[in-house]
Coordinates of C-alpha atoms in Angstrom, one line a residue:
Chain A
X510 CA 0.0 0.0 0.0
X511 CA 2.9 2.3 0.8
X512 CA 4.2 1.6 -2.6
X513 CA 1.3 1.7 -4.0
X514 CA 0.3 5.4 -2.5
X515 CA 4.1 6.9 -3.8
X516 CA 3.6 5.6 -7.7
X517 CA 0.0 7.5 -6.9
X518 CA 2.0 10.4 -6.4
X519 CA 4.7 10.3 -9.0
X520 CA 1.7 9.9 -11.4
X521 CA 0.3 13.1 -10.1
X522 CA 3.5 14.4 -11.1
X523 CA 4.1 13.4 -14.4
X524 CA 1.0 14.4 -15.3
X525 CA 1.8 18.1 -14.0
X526 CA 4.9 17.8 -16.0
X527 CA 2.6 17.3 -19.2
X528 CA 0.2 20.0 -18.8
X529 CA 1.3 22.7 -21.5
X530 CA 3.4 25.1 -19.5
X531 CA 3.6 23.5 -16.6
X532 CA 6.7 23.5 -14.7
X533 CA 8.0 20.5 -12.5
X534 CA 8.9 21.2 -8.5
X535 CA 12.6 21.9 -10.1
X536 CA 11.6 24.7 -11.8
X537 CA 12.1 23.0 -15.2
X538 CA 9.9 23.9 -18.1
X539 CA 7.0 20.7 -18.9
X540 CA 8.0 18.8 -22.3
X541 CA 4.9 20.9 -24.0
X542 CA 6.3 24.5 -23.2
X543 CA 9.8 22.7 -24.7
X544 CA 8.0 21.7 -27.3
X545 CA 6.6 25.2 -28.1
X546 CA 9.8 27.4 -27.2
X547 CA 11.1 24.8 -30.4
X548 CA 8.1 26.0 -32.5
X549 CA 7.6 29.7 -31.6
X550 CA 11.6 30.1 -32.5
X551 CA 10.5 27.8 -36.0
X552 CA 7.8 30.8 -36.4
X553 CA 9.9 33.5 -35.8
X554 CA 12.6 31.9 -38.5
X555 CA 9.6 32.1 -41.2
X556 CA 9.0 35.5 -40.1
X557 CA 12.5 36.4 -40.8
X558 CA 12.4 35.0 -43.8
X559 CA 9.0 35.8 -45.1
X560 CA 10.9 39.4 -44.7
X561 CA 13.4 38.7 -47.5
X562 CA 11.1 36.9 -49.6
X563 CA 8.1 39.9 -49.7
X564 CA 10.9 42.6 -50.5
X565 CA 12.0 40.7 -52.7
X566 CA 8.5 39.9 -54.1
X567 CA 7.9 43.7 -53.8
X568 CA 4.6 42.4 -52.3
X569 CA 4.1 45.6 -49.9
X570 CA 0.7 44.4 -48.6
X571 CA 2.0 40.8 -47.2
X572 CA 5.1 42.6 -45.8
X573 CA 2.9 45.3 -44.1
X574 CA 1.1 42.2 -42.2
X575 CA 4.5 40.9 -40.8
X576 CA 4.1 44.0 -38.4
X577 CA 2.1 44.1 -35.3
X578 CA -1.0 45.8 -36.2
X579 CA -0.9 47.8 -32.8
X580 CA 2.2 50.0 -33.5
X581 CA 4.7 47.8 -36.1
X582 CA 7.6 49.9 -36.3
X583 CA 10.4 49.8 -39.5
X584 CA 13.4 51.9 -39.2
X585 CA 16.5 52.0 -41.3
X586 CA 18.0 53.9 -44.2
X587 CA 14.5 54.9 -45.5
X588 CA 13.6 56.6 -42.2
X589 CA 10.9 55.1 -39.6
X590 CA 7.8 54.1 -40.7
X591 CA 4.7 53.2 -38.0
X592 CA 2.0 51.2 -38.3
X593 CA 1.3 49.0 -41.6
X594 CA -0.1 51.8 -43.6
X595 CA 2.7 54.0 -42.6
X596 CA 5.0 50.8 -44.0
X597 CA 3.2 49.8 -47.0
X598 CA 3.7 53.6 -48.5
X599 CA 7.6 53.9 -47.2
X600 CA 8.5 50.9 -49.0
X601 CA 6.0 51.4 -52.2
X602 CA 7.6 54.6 -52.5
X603 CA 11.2 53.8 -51.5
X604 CA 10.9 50.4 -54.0
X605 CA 8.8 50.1 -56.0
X606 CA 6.0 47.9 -57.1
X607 CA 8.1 45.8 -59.9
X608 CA 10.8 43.0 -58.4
X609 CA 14.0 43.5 -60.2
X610 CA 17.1 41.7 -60.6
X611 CA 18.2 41.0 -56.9
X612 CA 17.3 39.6 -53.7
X613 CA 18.0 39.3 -49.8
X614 CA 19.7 36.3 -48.4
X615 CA 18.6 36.3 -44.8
X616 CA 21.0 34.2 -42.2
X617 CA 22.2 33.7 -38.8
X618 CA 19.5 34.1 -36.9
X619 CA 19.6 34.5 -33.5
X620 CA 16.4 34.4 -31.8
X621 CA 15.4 34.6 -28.1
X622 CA 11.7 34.0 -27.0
X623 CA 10.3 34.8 -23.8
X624 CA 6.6 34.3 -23.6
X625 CA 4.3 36.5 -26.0
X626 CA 7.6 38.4 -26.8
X627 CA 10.6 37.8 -28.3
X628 CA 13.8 39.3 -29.3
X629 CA 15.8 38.5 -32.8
X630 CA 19.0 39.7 -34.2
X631 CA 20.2 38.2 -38.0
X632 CA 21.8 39.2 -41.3
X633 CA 20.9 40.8 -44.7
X634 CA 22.8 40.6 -47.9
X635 CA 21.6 42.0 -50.8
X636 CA 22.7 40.7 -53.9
X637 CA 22.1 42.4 -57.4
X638 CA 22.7 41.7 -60.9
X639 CA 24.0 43.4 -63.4
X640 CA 23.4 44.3 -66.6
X641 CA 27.3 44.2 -68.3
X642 CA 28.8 41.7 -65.8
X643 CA 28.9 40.2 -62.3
X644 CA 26.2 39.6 -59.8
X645 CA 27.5 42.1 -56.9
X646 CA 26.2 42.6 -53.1
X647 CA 25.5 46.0 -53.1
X648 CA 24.6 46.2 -49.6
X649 CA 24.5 44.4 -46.4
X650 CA 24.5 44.8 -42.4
X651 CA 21.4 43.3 -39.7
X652 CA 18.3 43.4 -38.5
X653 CA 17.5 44.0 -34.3
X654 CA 14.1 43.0 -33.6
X655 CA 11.7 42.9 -31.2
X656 CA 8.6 40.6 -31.8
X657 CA 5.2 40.1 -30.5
X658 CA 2.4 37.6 -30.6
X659 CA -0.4 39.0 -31.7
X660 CA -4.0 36.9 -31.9
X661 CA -1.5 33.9 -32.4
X662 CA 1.0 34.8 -35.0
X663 CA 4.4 36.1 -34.1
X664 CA 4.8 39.5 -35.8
X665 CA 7.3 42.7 -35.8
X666 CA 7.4 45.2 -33.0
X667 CA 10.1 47.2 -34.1
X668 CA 12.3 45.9 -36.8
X669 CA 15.7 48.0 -36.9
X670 CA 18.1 47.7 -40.0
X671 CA 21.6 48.5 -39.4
X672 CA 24.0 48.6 -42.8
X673 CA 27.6 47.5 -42.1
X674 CA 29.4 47.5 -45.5
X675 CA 28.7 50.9 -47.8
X676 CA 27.8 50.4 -51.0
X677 CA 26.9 53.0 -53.5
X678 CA 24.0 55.7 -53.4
X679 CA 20.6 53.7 -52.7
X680 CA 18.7 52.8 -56.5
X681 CA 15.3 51.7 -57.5
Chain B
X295 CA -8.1 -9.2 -12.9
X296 CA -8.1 -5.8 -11.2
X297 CA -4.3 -5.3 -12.4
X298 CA -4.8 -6.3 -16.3
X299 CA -8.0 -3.7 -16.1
X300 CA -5.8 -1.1 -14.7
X301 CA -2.9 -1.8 -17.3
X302 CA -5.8 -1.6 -20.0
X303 CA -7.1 1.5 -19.0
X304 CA -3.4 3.3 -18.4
X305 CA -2.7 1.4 -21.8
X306 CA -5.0 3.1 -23.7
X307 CA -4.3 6.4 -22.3
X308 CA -0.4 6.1 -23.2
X309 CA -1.9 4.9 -26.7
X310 CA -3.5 7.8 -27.4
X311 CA -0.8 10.2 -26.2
X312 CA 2.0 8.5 -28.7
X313 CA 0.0 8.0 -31.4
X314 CA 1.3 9.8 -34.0
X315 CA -0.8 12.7 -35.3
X316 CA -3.4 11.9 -32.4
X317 CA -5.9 15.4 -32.1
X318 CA -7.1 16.0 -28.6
X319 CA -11.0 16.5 -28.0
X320 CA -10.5 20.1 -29.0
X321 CA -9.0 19.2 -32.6
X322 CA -5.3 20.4 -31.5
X323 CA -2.7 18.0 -32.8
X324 CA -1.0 16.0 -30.1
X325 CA 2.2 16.6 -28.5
X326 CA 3.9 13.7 -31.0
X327 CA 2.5 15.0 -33.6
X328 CA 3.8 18.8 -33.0
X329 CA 7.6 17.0 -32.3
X330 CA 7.1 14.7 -35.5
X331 CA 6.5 18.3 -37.7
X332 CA 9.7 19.9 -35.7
X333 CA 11.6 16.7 -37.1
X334 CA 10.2 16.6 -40.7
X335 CA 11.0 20.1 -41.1
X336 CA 14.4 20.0 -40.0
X337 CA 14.8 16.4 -41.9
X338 CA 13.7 18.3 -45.1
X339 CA 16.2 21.5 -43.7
X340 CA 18.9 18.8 -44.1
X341 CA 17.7 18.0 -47.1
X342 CA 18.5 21.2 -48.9
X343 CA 21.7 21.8 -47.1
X344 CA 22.8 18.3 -48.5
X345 CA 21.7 19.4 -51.9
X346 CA 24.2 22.0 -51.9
X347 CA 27.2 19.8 -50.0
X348 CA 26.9 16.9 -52.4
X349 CA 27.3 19.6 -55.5
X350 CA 30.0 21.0 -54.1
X351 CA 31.8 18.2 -53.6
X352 CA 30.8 16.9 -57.4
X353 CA 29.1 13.7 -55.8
X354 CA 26.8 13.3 -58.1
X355 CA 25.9 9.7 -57.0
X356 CA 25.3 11.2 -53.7
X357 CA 23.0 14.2 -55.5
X358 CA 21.0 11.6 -57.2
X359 CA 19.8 10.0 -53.9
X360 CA 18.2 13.0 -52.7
X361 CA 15.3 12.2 -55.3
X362 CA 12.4 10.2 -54.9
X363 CA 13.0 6.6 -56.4
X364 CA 9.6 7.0 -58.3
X365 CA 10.0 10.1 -60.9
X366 CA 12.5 12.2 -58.6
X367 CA 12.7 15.2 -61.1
X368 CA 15.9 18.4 -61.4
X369 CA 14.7 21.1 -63.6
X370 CA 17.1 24.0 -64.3
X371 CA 19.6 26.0 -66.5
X372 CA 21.0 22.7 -67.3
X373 CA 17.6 21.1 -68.8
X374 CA 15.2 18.7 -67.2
X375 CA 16.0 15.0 -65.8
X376 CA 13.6 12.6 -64.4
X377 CA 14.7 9.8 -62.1
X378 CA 17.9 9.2 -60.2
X379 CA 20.2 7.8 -63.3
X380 CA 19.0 10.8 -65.7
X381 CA 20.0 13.0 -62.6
X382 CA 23.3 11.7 -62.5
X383 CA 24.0 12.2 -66.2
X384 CA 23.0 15.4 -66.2
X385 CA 24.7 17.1 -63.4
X386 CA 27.9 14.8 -64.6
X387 CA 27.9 16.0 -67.6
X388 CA 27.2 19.4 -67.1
X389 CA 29.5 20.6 -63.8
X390 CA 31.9 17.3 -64.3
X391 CA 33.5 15.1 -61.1
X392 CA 36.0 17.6 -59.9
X393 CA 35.4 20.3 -57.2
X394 CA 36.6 24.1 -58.2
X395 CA 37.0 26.6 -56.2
X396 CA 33.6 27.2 -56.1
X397 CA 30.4 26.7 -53.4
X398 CA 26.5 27.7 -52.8
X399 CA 25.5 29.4 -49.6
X400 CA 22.2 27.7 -49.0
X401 CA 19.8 29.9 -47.1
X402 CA 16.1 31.2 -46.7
X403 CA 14.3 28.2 -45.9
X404 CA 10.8 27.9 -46.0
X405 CA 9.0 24.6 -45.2
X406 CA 5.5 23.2 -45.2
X407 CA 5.0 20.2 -44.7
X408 CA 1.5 18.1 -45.4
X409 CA 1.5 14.4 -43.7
X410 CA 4.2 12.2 -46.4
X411 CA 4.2 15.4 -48.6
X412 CA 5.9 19.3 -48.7
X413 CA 6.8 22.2 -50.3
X414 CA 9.8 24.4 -50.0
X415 CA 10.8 27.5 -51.0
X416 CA 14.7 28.6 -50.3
X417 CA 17.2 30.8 -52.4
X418 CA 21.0 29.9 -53.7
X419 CA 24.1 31.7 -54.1
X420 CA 27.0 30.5 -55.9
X421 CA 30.2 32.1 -55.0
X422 CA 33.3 31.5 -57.1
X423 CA 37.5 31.8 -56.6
X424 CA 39.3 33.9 -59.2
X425 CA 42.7 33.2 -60.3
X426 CA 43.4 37.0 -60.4
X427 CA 41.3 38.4 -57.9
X428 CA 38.2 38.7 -55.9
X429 CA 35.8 35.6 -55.3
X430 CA 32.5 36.7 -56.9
X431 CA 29.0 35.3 -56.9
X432 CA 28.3 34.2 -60.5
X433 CA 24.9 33.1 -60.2
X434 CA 22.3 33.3 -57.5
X435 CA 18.4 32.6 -57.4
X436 CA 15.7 30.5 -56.1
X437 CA 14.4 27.1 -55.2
X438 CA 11.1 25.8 -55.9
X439 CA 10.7 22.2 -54.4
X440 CA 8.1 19.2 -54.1
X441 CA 9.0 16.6 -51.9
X442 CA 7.9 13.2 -50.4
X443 CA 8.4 10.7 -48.0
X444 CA 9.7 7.6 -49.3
X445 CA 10.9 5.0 -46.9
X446 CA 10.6 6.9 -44.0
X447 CA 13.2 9.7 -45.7
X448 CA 12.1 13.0 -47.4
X449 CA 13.4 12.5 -50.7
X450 CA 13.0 15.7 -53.9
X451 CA 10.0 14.5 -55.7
X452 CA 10.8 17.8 -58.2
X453 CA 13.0 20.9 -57.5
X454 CA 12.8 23.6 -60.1
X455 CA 16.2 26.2 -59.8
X456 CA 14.9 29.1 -60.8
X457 CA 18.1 32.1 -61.6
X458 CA 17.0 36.0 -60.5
X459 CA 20.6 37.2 -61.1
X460 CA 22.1 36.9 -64.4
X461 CA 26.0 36.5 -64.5
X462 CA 28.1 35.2 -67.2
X463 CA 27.7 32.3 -69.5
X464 CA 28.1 28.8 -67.6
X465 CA 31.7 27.4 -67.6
X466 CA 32.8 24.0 -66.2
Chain C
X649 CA -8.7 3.6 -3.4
X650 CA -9.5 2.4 -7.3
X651 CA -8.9 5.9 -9.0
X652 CA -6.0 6.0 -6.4
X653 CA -4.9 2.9 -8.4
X654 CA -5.6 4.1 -11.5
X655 CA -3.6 7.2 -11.4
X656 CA -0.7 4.6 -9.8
X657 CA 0.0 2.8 -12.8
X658 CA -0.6 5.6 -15.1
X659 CA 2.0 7.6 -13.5
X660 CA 4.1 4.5 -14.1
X661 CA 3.9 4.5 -18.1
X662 CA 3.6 8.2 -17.7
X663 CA 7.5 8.4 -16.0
X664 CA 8.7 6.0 -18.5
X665 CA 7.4 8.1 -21.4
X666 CA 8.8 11.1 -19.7
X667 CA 12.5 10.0 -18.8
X668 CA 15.3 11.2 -21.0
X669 CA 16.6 8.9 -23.4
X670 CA 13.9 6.9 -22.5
X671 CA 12.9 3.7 -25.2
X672 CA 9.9 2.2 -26.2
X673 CA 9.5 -2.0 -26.2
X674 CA 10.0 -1.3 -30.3
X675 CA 13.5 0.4 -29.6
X676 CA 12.5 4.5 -30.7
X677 CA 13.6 7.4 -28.3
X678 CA 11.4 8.1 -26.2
X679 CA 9.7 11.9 -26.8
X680 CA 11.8 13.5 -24.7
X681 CA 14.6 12.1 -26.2
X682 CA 13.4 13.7 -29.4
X683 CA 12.5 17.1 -28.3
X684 CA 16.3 16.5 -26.3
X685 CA 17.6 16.2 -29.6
X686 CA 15.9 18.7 -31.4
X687 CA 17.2 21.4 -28.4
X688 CA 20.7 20.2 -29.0
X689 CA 20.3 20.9 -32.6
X690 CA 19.1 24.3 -32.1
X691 CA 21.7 25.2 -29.2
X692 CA 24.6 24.0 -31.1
X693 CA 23.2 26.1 -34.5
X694 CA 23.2 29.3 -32.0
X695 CA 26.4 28.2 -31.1
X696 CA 27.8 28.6 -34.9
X697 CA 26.0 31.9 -35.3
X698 CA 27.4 33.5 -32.0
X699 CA 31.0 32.2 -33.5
X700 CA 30.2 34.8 -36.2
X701 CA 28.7 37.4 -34.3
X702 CA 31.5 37.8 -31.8
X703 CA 34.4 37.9 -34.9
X704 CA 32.5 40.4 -36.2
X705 CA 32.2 42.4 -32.8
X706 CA 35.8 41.6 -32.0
X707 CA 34.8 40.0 -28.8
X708 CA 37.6 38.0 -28.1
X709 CA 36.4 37.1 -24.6
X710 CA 33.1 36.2 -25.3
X711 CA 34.6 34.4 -28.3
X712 CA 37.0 32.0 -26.5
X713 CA 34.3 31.4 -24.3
X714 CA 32.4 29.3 -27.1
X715 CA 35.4 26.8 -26.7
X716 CA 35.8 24.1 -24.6
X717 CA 37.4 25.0 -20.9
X718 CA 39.0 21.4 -21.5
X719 CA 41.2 21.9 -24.8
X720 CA 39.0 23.6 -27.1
X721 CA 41.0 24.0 -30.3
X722 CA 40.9 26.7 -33.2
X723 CA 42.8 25.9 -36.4
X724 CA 43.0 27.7 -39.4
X725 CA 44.6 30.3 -41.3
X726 CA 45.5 32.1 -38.3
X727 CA 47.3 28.5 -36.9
X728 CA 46.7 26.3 -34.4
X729 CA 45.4 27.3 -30.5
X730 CA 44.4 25.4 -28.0
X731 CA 42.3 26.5 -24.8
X732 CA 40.6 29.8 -24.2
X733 CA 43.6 32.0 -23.7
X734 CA 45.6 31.0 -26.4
X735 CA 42.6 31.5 -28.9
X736 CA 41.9 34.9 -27.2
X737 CA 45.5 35.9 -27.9
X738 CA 45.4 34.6 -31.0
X739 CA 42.4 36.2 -32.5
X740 CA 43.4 39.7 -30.6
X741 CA 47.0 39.2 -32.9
X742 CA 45.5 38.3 -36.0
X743 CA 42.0 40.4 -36.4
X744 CA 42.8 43.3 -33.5
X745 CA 39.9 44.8 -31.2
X746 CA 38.3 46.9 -33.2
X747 CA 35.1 45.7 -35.3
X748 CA 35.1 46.8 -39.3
X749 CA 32.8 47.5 -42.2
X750 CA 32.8 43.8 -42.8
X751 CA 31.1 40.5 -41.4
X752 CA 30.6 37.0 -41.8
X753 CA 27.4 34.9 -43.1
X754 CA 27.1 31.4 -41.5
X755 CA 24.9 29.1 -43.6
X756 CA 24.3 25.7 -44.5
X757 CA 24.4 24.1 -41.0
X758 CA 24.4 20.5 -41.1
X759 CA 24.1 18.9 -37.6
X760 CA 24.7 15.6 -36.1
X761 CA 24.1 15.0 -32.5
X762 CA 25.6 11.8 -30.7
X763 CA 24.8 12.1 -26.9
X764 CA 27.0 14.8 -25.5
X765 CA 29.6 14.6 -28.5
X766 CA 28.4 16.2 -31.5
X767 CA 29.7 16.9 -35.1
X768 CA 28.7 20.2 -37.5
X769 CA 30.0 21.3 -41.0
X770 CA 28.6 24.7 -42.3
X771 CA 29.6 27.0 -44.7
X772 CA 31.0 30.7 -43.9
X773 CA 31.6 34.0 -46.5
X774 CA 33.0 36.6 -45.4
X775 CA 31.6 40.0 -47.0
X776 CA 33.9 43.7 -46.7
X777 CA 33.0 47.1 -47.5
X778 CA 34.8 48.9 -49.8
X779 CA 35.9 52.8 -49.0
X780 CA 35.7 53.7 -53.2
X781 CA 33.2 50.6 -54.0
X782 CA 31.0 47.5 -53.4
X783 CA 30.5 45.1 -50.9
X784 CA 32.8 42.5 -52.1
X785 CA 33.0 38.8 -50.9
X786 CA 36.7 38.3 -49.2
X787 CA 36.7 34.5 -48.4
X788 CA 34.8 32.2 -47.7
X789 CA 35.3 27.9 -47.0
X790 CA 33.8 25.8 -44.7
X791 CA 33.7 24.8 -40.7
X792 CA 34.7 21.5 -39.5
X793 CA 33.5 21.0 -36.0
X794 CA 33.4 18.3 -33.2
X795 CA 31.8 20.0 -30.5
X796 CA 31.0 19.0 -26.6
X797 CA 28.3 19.3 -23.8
X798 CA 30.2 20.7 -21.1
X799 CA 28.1 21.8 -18.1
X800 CA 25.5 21.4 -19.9
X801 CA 26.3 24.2 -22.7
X802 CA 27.3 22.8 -26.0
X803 CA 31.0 24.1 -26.9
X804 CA 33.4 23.8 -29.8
X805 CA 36.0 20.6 -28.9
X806 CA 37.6 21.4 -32.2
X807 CA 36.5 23.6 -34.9
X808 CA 38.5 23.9 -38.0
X809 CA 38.3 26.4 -40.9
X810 CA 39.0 25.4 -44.0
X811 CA 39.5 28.0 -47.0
X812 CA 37.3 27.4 -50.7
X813 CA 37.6 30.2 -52.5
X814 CA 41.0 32.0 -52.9
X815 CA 41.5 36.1 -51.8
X816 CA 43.9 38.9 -51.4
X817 CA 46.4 38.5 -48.8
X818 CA 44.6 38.7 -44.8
X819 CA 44.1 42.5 -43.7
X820 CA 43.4 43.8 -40.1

């Protein structure tokens, strides 16, 4: 019976070590808050990237959304832009509409979650063609983030862009 | 009798827990079925990192098995090749069996994946030595992939390489 | 007494289930062990990015700190140190204190985690501003790394850096 009345407790136990969140008498995080730490970081990699891909797309409208609809925040060298609208018309006017001949490559991403917000720091290169010889980078440098989860979907706070190699005078 | 009954009823509890892809009474995927997606996507992550490895390295043979047995498909600057043998040719033929100075940055990775099936979406650059100078990128672009689960291993059911920088004409 | 039971003998499976490393009758990890794995995976790729981030800062100290305490060993075109201070004096020598208009993109991580022992290869380019140009691509090769869990942080046992693509001579 004395056996039989622990295992009852070690079952109470594991079972608060399942519960999403839950943490055990150690203070370690439950498997299912391990489990979604792995997946909010996964999320915040595809936000990164979805970045890259909607500059590159020059789709303005899906790279508004990737802000947080209550105060998003771009900064960097085409000034600082708030709130989606504010966004969408700083980067139709400072891009364009048509994609051209070059693209991001977003990497080393460094992300650090804590709850319903988040922190992120990772590269940009941008790489361009050209029309008489060599693909070039014509500019490159990082991104500081902050990051919130908004209605379920992790989204920017405050993206800043830093450049760290000059290139020549900005082009559309 | 009153052990076997308890086992049964524990059983079928720990049952439903592992099962994978089990939904909970609310129609949220299980916990084994959030970890199994984690390990697809970073299985299918490998995937395309090995893509670039095995070209760099020339091993073709090693290129060909990261395409589905059945109809495994490369379509590109260098023409299209179905199944593992045509594959093989192909990239043979066209980038030879010795490494150059010469490698793709793989990055941008964007994975969905659908039960035995996915789609991915990632970019490539190809930077190149020069005798007399500079390494340069030559060519850079984009990724479109199908891919499958065949025994158990994400294979390339069709990737499409897409260029959005031109550079010079292809040389061996 | 019988839902006392009950609870008993599912705490039983449930502990099992829950144990590191733990194995089921048909020989797969336990889901723990996989979410283990997939943590180890993700620690040891922020382990390759903060390589980059701290040359790129010039942090030596936090730098030598992603080594192991017990022999940790840099080699490369620098040479050969081994343990903390050495690889702190020698990437004070060769690179200085003071961060540039240049950094490094870490990519194609590939991964493989064996208990506490751990190898990686991945790919790094190193990109430099120009004062009268572009952006231009330096170096760039790959990482060879065994790597360690050593009070429970993952750390570099080894990491060598191979050179694939030819430059100018090394500058501070």
């Amino acid at each position: 019976m004395r056996a039989l009345g622990l295992l009852a407790l070690a079952g109470v136990a594991a079972i608060g070590a399942a519960a999403p969140g839950a943490a055990n008498a150690r203070g370690d995080p439950g498997l299912e808050a391990r489990v979604q730490r792995l997946e909010d970081v996964a999320a915040i990699g595809r936000l990164l990237t979805d970045y890259g891909r909607f500059v590159d797309a020059r789709d303005w409208k899906a790279f508004a959304n990737l802000y947080a609809e209550d105060g998003g925040t771009w900064s960097g060298g085409f000034g600082t832009a708030v709130g989606r609208t504010a966004i969408y018309e700083m980067m139709m006017k400072a891009m364009g509409p048509t994609p051209g001949p070059n693209y991001h490559v977003m990497s080393n991403f460094e992300i650090d979650v804590d709850g319903d917000t988040a922190k992120a720091w990772s590269r940009w290169t941008f790489v361009s063609g050209a029309p008489d010889g060599k693909p070039a980078i014509l500019y490159g440098g990082r991104y500081q983030d902050t990051l919130v989860r908004e209605n379920g979907q992790w989204k920017f706070k405050r993206r800043d862009v830093v450049s760290d190699v000059s290139g020549p005078p900005p082009q559309r």
